[in-house]
Amino acid sequence: MTTDYSASDSDLRDILNFEGIDYMKISFYDERLKNKGYHISVKEIWDGKIINDTTVFNSRDISIEKYETINDTVLNFRIVSKHTPDNKLKMSFLFPRFGVTREYDAIDSDEYSLRNLAAESDLEISLDKKFYLLAYILPYENEDGSKSWCRVGSSDKIVEN
């Protein structure tokens, strides 16, 4: 898996940052991806409890043959997300020929950050097992008053906690 954070154009990066928009390009590479399906779900976690676990997209549920499975050894998609003025986390999952947008409850804060948990935790990714990929999180406040977003992915603990 590789992840490109933000856009490659510096002017566009400036605009995304100014507007508080997170943008990632994620690619999975493996010879065994060909003819596999894929499933993206979101777990909403509040105070360490899963309050919602919903499917964003399951390729096997689409009756259009070219979307049911990966036709190559690469799966590419992009994620565009932001905290909205009405305290929602709006996320768009953009695939080469289609996209899915969802909104989730949030608190009134401009400090949300989209994190790649798989990369931050050096998570082993298996084709046949579920794994945490991303987290849209608020920072932890450290003892010295500084803030950290990395601790969720690098804590080696259960994400729900």
GROMACS .gro file of C-alpha atoms in nm:
model
  161
    1MET     CA    1   0.000   0.000   0.000
    2THR     CA    2   0.118   0.351  -0.075
    3THR     CA    3  -0.037   0.679   0.032
    4ASP     CA    4   0.014   1.022  -0.119
    5TYR     CA    5  -0.096   1.291   0.124
    6SER     CA    6  -0.250   1.603  -0.031
    7ALA     CA    7  -0.229   1.714  -0.392
    8SER     CA    8   0.089   1.731  -0.596
    9ASP     CA    9   0.026   2.091  -0.707
   10SER     CA   10   0.142   2.346  -0.444
   11ASP     CA   11  -0.134   2.599  -0.526
   12LEU     CA   12  -0.402   2.334  -0.484
   13ARG     CA   13  -0.237   2.215  -0.158
   14ASP     CA   14  -0.257   2.572  -0.026
   15ILE     CA   15  -0.628   2.592  -0.107
   16LEU     CA   16  -0.701   2.252   0.050
   17ASN     CA   17  -0.516   2.353   0.367
   18PHE     CA   18  -0.691   2.690   0.382
   19GLU     CA   19  -1.032   2.524   0.350
   20GLY     CA   20  -0.948   2.249   0.604
   21ILE     CA   21  -0.980   1.970   0.349
   22ASP     CA   22  -0.788   1.643   0.387
   23TYR     CA   23  -0.695   1.466   0.063
   24MET     CA   24  -0.527   1.127   0.020
   25LYS     CA   25  -0.449   0.904  -0.273
   26ILE     CA   26  -0.423   0.540  -0.170
   27SER     CA   27  -0.303   0.250  -0.383
   28PHE     CA   28  -0.293  -0.119  -0.304
   29TYR     CA   29  -0.060  -0.334  -0.514
   30ASP     CA   30  -0.061  -0.713  -0.521
   31GLU     CA   31  -0.075  -0.978  -0.793
   32ARG     CA   32  -0.353  -1.149  -0.592
   33LEU     CA   33  -0.586  -0.845  -0.615
   34LYS     CA   34  -0.708  -0.942  -0.961
   35ASN     CA   35  -1.071  -1.062  -0.947
   36LYS     CA   36  -1.105  -0.982  -0.574
   37GLY     CA   37  -1.390  -0.777  -0.432
   38TYR     CA   38  -1.348  -0.506  -0.169
   39HIS     CA   39  -1.554  -0.368   0.115
   40ILE     CA   40  -1.520  -0.033   0.293
   41SER     CA   41  -1.704   0.025   0.618
   42VAL     CA   42  -1.699   0.302   0.877
   43LYS     CA   43  -1.706   0.251   1.252
   44GLU     CA   44  -1.820   0.555   1.446
   45ILE     CA   45  -1.650   0.544   1.784
   46TRP     CA   46  -1.746   0.777   2.070
   47ASP     CA   47  -1.588   0.743   2.414
   48GLY     CA   48  -1.434   0.409   2.317
   49LYS     CA   49  -1.765   0.254   2.211
   50ILE     CA   50  -1.870   0.165   1.857
   51ILE     CA   51  -2.205   0.338   1.810
   52ASN     CA   52  -2.239   0.268   1.438
   53ASP     CA   53  -2.077   0.025   1.193
   54THR     CA   54  -2.199   0.091   0.839
   55THR     CA   55  -2.097  -0.017   0.492
   56VAL     CA   56  -1.982   0.265   0.266
   57PHE     CA   57  -1.923   0.041  -0.032
   58ASN     CA   58  -1.914  -0.331  -0.104
   59SER     CA   59  -1.811  -0.410  -0.460
   60ARG     CA   60  -1.989  -0.747  -0.448
   61ASP     CA   61  -2.325  -0.570  -0.394
   62ILE     CA   62  -2.309  -0.392  -0.729
   63SER     CA   63  -2.470  -0.571  -1.022
   64ILE     CA   64  -2.237  -0.403  -1.272
   65GLU     CA   65  -1.971  -0.661  -1.355
   66LYS     CA   66  -1.682  -0.418  -1.405
   67TYR     CA   67  -1.724  -0.284  -1.047
   68GLU     CA   68  -1.774  -0.617  -0.866
   69THR     CA   69  -1.407  -0.713  -0.873
   70ILE     CA   70  -1.069  -0.552  -0.922
   71ASN     CA   71  -0.968  -0.607  -1.284
   72ASP     CA   72  -0.600  -0.541  -1.225
   73THR     CA   73  -0.323  -0.594  -0.971
   74VAL     CA   74  -0.378  -0.239  -0.840
   75LEU     CA   75  -0.665  -0.076  -0.651
   76ASN     CA   76  -0.650   0.305  -0.654
   77PHE     CA   77  -0.884   0.544  -0.481
   78ARG     CA   78  -0.886   0.892  -0.331
   79ILE     CA   79  -1.042   1.031  -0.018
   80VAL     CA   80  -1.153   1.391   0.020
   81SER     CA   81  -1.282   1.493   0.361
   82LYS     CA   82  -1.360   1.793   0.577
   83HIS     CA   83  -1.537   1.908   0.891
   84THR     CA   84  -1.848   2.100   0.785
   85PRO     CA   85  -1.999   2.410   0.953
   86ASP     CA   86  -2.293   2.198   1.073
   87ASN     CA   87  -2.054   1.968   1.266
   88LYS     CA   88  -2.041   1.677   1.027
   89LEU     CA   89  -1.742   1.492   0.889
   90LYS     CA   90  -1.801   1.475   0.516
   91MET     CA   91  -1.603   1.206   0.334
   92SER     CA   92  -1.589   1.121  -0.035
   93PHE     CA   93  -1.437   0.791  -0.144
   94LEU     CA   94  -1.345   0.839  -0.510
   95PHE     CA   95  -1.270   0.542  -0.733
   96PRO     CA   96  -1.165   0.561  -1.099
   97ARG     CA   97  -1.523   0.551  -1.235
   98PHE     CA   98  -1.747   0.642  -0.942
   99GLY     CA   99  -1.757   0.793  -0.596
  100VAL     CA  100  -1.944   0.757  -0.269
  101THR     CA  101  -1.997   1.046  -0.023
  102ARG     CA  102  -2.109   1.008   0.337
  103GLU     CA  103  -2.147   1.234   0.641
  104TYR     CA  104  -2.089   1.146   1.006
  105ASP     CA  105  -2.157   1.331   1.331
  106ALA     CA  106  -1.876   1.542   1.477
  107ILE     CA  107  -1.821   1.796   1.751
  108ASP     CA  108  -1.754   2.166   1.700
  109SER     CA  109  -1.378   2.160   1.638
  110ASP     CA  110  -1.143   2.256   1.357
  111GLU     CA  111  -0.883   2.007   1.481
  112TYR     CA  112  -1.005   1.690   1.307
  113SER     CA  113  -0.741   1.514   1.103
  114LEU     CA  114  -0.771   1.224   0.860
  115ARG     CA  115  -0.500   0.971   0.948
  116ASN     CA  116  -0.377   0.660   0.771
  117LEU     CA  117  -0.373   0.412   1.060
  118ALA     CA  118  -0.235   0.130   0.849
  119ALA     CA  119   0.072   0.339   0.763
  120GLU     CA  120   0.119   0.494   1.109
  121SER     CA  121   0.101   0.159   1.288
  122ASP     CA  122   0.294  -0.036   1.022
  123LEU     CA  123  -0.008  -0.265   1.011
  124GLU     CA  124   0.017  -0.592   0.824
  125ILE     CA  125  -0.242  -0.587   0.547
  126SER     CA  126  -0.393  -0.919   0.442
  127LEU     CA  127  -0.623  -0.980   0.149
  128ASP     CA  128  -0.846  -1.209   0.351
  129LYS     CA  129  -0.879  -1.015   0.679
  130LYS     CA  130  -1.044  -0.690   0.782
  131PHE     CA  131  -0.807  -0.413   0.889
  132TYR     CA  132  -0.826  -0.054   1.002
  133LEU     CA  133  -0.715   0.179   0.724
  134LEU     CA  134  -0.812   0.534   0.823
  135ALA     CA  135  -0.923   0.732   1.126
  136TYR     CA  136  -1.076   1.079   1.133
  137ILE     CA  137  -0.974   1.192   1.479
  138LEU     CA  138  -0.925   1.476   1.720
  139PRO     CA  139  -0.584   1.525   1.886
  140TYR     CA  140  -0.473   1.411   2.226
  141GLU     CA  141  -0.339   1.682   2.451
  142ASN     CA  142   0.004   1.593   2.587
  143GLU     CA  143   0.124   1.674   2.938
  144ASP     CA  144   0.316   1.976   2.806
  145GLY     CA  145   0.003   2.120   2.639
  146SER     CA  146   0.108   2.022   2.286
  147LYS     CA  147  -0.132   1.818   2.071
  148SER     CA  148  -0.077   1.487   1.897
  149TRP     CA  149  -0.279   1.304   1.633
  150CYS     CA  150  -0.029   1.021   1.581
  151ARG     CA  151  -0.087   0.838   1.907
  152VAL     CA  152  -0.396   0.650   1.782
  153GLY     CA  153  -0.209   0.484   1.498
  154SER     CA  154   0.119   0.434   1.679
  155SER     CA  155  -0.012   0.328   2.020
  156ASP     CA  156  -0.017  -0.048   1.946
  157LYS     CA  157  -0.348  -0.064   2.129
  158ILE     CA  158  -0.703  -0.142   2.032
  159VAL     CA  159  -0.833   0.142   1.812
  160GLU     CA  160  -1.174   0.148   1.981
  161ASN     CA  161  -1.005   0.248   2.306
   0.00000   0.00000   0.00000
